[in-house]
Amino acid sequence: NAGVTQTPKFRILKIGQSMTLQCTQDMNHNYMYWYRQDPGMGLKLIYYSVGAGITDKGEVPNGYNVSRSTTEDFPLRLELAAPSQTSVYFCASSYTHRVGGHGYTFGSGTRLTVV
Amino acid sequence: DQQVKQNSPSLSVQEGRISILNCDYTNSMFDYFLWYKKYPAEGPTFLISISSIKDKNEDGRFTVFLNKSAKHLSLHIVPSQPGDSAVYFCAASAAWINAGKSTFGDGTTLTVKP
């Protein structure tokens, strides 16, 4: 039972480069989320999806794009990487939008450095 | 404006003693509160939650208390074990805030000394 799988685990990008962070879940969860965590800070929501074909912006969406073509996959695209996007990125999923007593299931994260 | 605040960045306790982690929130619309635990190089894992209709929820060594009038919740770990050393995040959600998605605090790093 893999849960939420994120790749790559680490990446160094040069300013202006682009990349896609991959996220896959095998729990048949409809709801998926992308968060970023800056040093000493909490998690900030970038984008979320309530099901295949439906995505919406979170708190900090600028500089990112997402797509959700299947229930399992929710990739995050960085276009024109900037140093401000240096962070740890977490993908999460849940079976209900109102997490209530169950919480999110998180992946292990992607540590991205933009130089 | 940070709606969920964890004012103590770190906490150190002795093994076997009680650990108390605190969290304050500003928005009275929040109706579910959760605690996550995070080890280095791993994603957060869900630990325990509490609904706003309750004031206490227990799960083994972990108890969460909610004081709605003070907009304050706390996580008690008794007894604390070295394996509890991690970053603990408080989170809150409400149906009418951000479509029910969770808002996180900045975390408290707990160190349990043997």
Short mmCIF file of C-alpha atoms in Angstrom, two decimals:
data_model
loop_
_atom_site.label_atom_id
_atom_site.label_comp_id
_atom_site.label_asym_id
_atom_site.label_seq_id
_atom_site.Cartn_x
_atom_site.Cartn_y
_atom_site.Cartn_z
CA ASN A 1 0.00 0.00 0.00
CA ALA A 2 2.04 2.94 -1.32
CA GLY A 3 -0.26 5.83 -0.30
CA VAL A 4 0.96 9.11 -1.84
CA THR A 5 4.14 8.94 -3.91
CA GLN A 6 6.13 12.02 -4.91
CA THR A 7 9.01 12.23 -7.36
CA PRO A 8 11.71 13.43 -7.44
CA LYS A 9 12.80 13.66 -3.79
CA PHE A 10 15.40 16.34 -4.52
CA ARG A 11 16.00 18.72 -7.41
CA ILE A 12 18.20 21.72 -8.13
CA LEU A 13 16.95 24.08 -10.82
CA LYS A 14 18.53 27.09 -12.41
CA ILE A 15 16.60 30.35 -12.52
CA GLY A 16 14.26 30.34 -15.50
CA GLN A 17 14.13 26.56 -15.89
CA SER A 18 10.90 24.60 -15.70
CA MET A 19 10.02 21.26 -14.14
CA THR A 20 7.13 19.06 -13.12
CA LEU A 21 6.74 17.59 -9.66
CA GLN A 22 4.93 14.28 -9.85
CA CYS A 23 2.33 13.04 -7.35
CA THR A 24 0.42 9.75 -7.48
CA GLN A 25 -1.95 8.20 -4.97
CA ASP A 26 -3.37 4.68 -4.95
CA MET A 27 -6.17 5.16 -2.40
CA ASN A 28 -8.82 6.30 -4.90
CA HIS A 29 -9.07 9.66 -3.12
CA ASN A 30 -10.96 12.35 -4.98
CA TYR A 31 -9.30 15.26 -3.22
CA MET A 32 -5.67 16.15 -3.79
CA TYR A 33 -3.56 19.08 -2.66
CA TRP A 34 -0.18 20.69 -3.19
CA TYR A 35 1.46 22.47 -0.26
CA ARG A 36 4.81 24.16 0.11
CA GLN A 37 6.74 24.49 3.34
CA ASP A 38 9.38 27.18 3.70
CA PRO A 39 11.97 26.89 6.50
CA GLY A 40 10.43 27.46 9.94
CA MET A 41 7.02 27.99 8.45
CA GLY A 42 3.80 26.07 8.16
CA LEU A 43 2.30 24.56 5.05
CA LYS A 44 0.82 26.91 2.47
CA LEU A 45 -1.72 25.63 -0.05
CA ILE A 46 -0.70 26.10 -3.69
CA TYR A 47 -3.43 24.28 -5.64
CA TYR A 48 -6.03 21.67 -4.98
CA SER A 49 -8.33 19.36 -6.92
CA VAL A 50 -11.71 17.91 -6.01
CA GLY A 51 -11.65 15.30 -8.75
CA ALA A 52 -10.38 14.47 -12.21
CA GLY A 53 -10.64 17.51 -14.48
CA ILE A 54 -11.29 19.99 -11.64
CA THR A 55 -8.60 22.16 -10.08
CA ASP A 56 -8.53 25.45 -8.18
CA LYS A 57 -6.06 27.90 -6.69
CA GLY A 58 -5.00 27.94 -3.07
CA GLU A 59 -3.20 30.64 -1.08
CA VAL A 60 0.02 30.87 -3.12
CA PRO A 61 -0.63 29.78 -6.73
CA ASN A 62 1.55 32.28 -8.60
CA GLY A 63 4.29 30.65 -10.63
CA TYR A 64 2.65 27.22 -10.63
CA ASN A 65 0.18 25.23 -12.69
CA VAL A 66 -1.56 21.92 -12.15
CA SER A 67 -3.61 19.40 -14.05
CA ARG A 68 -5.72 16.43 -12.99
CA SER A 69 -6.43 14.10 -15.89
CA THR A 70 -6.89 11.00 -13.70
CA THR A 71 -7.96 10.33 -10.11
CA GLU A 72 -4.49 9.00 -9.29
CA ASP A 73 -2.20 11.75 -10.62
CA PHE A 74 -1.86 15.42 -9.71
CA PRO A 75 1.35 16.91 -11.17
CA LEU A 76 2.57 20.40 -10.23
CA ARG A 77 4.30 22.42 -12.95
CA LEU A 78 6.81 25.17 -12.23
CA GLU A 79 7.39 27.55 -15.13
CA LEU A 80 10.34 29.96 -15.10
CA ALA A 81 11.72 28.91 -11.71
CA ALA A 82 12.66 31.70 -9.29
CA PRO A 83 14.70 31.61 -6.04
CA SER A 84 11.47 32.35 -4.12
CA GLN A 85 10.25 28.88 -5.15
CA THR A 86 13.00 27.21 -3.15
CA SER A 87 10.99 25.14 -0.71
CA VAL A 88 9.82 21.66 0.23
CA TYR A 89 6.72 20.63 -1.68
CA PHE A 90 4.19 18.19 -0.29
CA CYS A 91 1.38 16.50 -2.12
CA ALA A 92 -1.57 15.24 -0.07
CA SER A 93 -4.85 13.47 -0.64
CA SER A 94 -8.05 12.80 1.25
CA TYR A 95 -11.27 10.94 0.59
CA THR A 96 -13.38 13.85 1.78
CA HIS A 97 -13.11 17.60 1.40
CA ARG A 98 -14.07 17.99 5.00
CA VAL A 99 -11.17 16.13 6.51
CA GLY A 100 -12.80 15.95 9.87
CA GLY A 101 -11.31 13.22 11.97
CA HIS A 102 -9.18 11.61 9.31
CA GLY A 103 -6.76 14.20 8.09
CA TYR A 104 -4.77 14.24 4.90
CA THR A 105 -2.36 11.58 3.70
CA PHE A 106 0.88 13.28 2.70
CA GLY A 107 3.69 12.22 0.43
CA SER A 108 7.29 12.36 1.62
CA GLY A 109 7.99 15.65 -0.16
CA THR A 110 10.21 17.11 -2.89
CA ARG A 111 13.01 19.40 -1.79
CA LEU A 112 13.54 21.99 -4.53
CA THR A 113 16.39 24.49 -4.69
CA VAL A 114 16.44 27.24 -7.33
CA VAL A 115 19.87 28.79 -7.92
CA ASP B 1 -3.07 37.52 8.89
CA GLN B 2 -2.17 34.13 10.32
CA GLN B 3 -5.33 32.36 11.41
CA VAL B 4 -3.62 29.45 13.17
CA LYS B 5 -0.69 30.22 15.44
CA GLN B 6 1.75 28.05 17.30
CA ASN B 7 3.66 30.56 19.41
CA SER B 8 6.32 28.19 20.71
CA PRO B 9 8.78 27.22 17.97
CA SER B 10 10.35 24.58 20.21
CA LEU B 11 9.78 22.55 23.36
CA SER B 12 12.12 20.26 25.26
CA VAL B 13 10.94 17.74 27.86
CA GLN B 14 12.37 14.79 29.74
CA GLU B 15 11.36 11.25 28.83
CA GLY B 16 8.38 10.10 30.88
CA ARG B 17 7.13 13.62 31.54
CA ILE B 18 4.17 15.37 29.95
CA SER B 19 4.56 17.38 26.74
CA ILE B 20 2.05 20.16 26.14
CA LEU B 21 1.92 21.78 22.73
CA ASN B 22 -0.29 24.81 22.23
CA CYS B 23 -2.18 26.31 19.33
CA ASP B 24 -4.32 29.45 19.02
CA TYR B 25 -6.72 30.37 16.25
CA THR B 26 -8.47 33.57 15.33
CA ASN B 27 -11.44 32.52 13.22
CA SER B 28 -14.46 31.30 15.18
CA MET B 29 -15.77 29.57 12.05
CA PHE B 30 -13.20 26.79 12.37
CA ASP B 31 -15.00 23.62 13.44
CA TYR B 32 -12.39 20.88 13.10
CA PHE B 33 -8.89 20.89 14.50
CA LEU B 34 -6.13 18.44 13.73
CA TRP B 35 -2.60 17.68 14.83
CA TYR B 36 0.04 16.30 12.51
CA LYS B 37 3.46 14.95 13.36
CA LYS B 38 6.43 15.33 11.05
CA TYR B 39 9.82 13.63 11.14
CA PRO B 40 12.75 15.05 9.13
CA ALA B 41 12.71 14.16 5.43
CA GLU B 42 9.19 12.74 5.71
CA GLY B 43 5.73 14.13 5.06
CA PRO B 44 3.41 15.05 7.94
CA THR B 45 1.28 12.23 9.33
CA PHE B 46 -2.14 12.70 10.88
CA LEU B 47 -2.08 12.24 14.66
CA ILE B 48 -5.37 13.23 16.28
CA SER B 49 -8.30 15.55 15.72
CA ILE B 50 -11.16 17.16 17.58
CA SER B 51 -14.51 18.53 16.53
CA SER B 52 -15.71 21.86 17.87
CA ILE B 53 -18.63 20.10 19.54
CA LYS B 54 -16.19 18.38 21.90
CA ASP B 55 -13.69 19.72 24.39
CA LYS B 56 -11.48 16.65 24.67
CA ASN B 57 -10.39 13.72 22.54
CA GLU B 58 -8.05 10.93 23.58
CA ASP B 59 -6.06 8.39 21.63
CA GLY B 60 -3.62 6.40 23.70
CA ARG B 61 -0.88 8.69 25.00
CA PHE B 62 -2.26 11.65 23.03
CA THR B 63 -5.05 13.95 24.20
CA VAL B 64 -6.26 17.10 22.52
CA PHE B 65 -8.15 19.74 24.49
CA LEU B 66 -10.24 22.48 22.91
CA ASN B 67 -11.23 25.74 24.62
CA LYS B 68 -13.56 27.46 22.17
CA SER B 69 -14.09 30.57 24.24
CA ALA B 70 -10.35 31.18 24.32
CA LYS B 71 -9.86 29.93 20.73
CA HIS B 72 -7.14 27.67 22.03
CA LEU B 73 -6.28 24.02 21.71
CA SER B 74 -3.51 21.95 23.17
CA LEU B 75 -1.97 18.54 22.58
CA HIS B 76 -0.88 16.55 25.62
CA ILE B 77 1.52 13.63 25.28
CA VAL B 78 1.81 11.44 28.36
CA PRO B 79 4.26 9.89 28.95
CA SER B 80 6.62 11.48 26.43
CA GLN B 81 9.02 9.14 24.64
CA PRO B 82 12.20 9.91 22.64
CA GLY B 83 10.40 8.67 19.51
CA ASP B 84 7.93 11.54 19.94
CA SER B 85 10.69 14.00 18.99
CA ALA B 86 9.36 15.63 15.82
CA VAL B 87 7.70 18.78 14.51
CA TYR B 88 4.01 19.04 15.43
CA PHE B 89 1.64 21.04 13.27
CA CYS B 90 -1.75 22.28 14.34
CA ALA B 91 -4.35 22.67 11.58
CA ALA B 92 -7.92 23.91 11.41
CA SER B 93 -10.71 23.65 8.90
CA ALA B 94 -14.24 24.92 8.38
CA ALA B 95 -16.82 24.31 5.72
CA TRP B 96 -17.15 28.01 4.90
CA ILE B 97 -13.47 28.94 4.98
CA ASN B 98 -11.46 28.11 1.89
CA ALA B 99 -14.01 25.40 1.06
CA GLY B 100 -13.07 23.32 4.08
CA LYS B 101 -9.39 23.03 3.35
CA SER B 102 -6.99 22.95 6.27
CA THR B 103 -5.02 25.97 7.47
CA PHE B 104 -1.75 25.10 9.20
CA GLY B 105 0.28 26.70 11.96
CA ASP B 106 4.06 27.07 11.69
CA GLY B 107 4.82 24.05 13.85
CA THR B 108 6.48 23.31 17.20
CA THR B 109 9.63 21.20 17.37
CA LEU B 110 9.40 18.79 20.28
CA THR B 111 12.56 17.24 21.68
CA VAL B 112 12.18 14.45 24.24
CA LYS B 113 15.42 13.81 26.10
CA PRO B 114 16.21 10.29 27.36
#
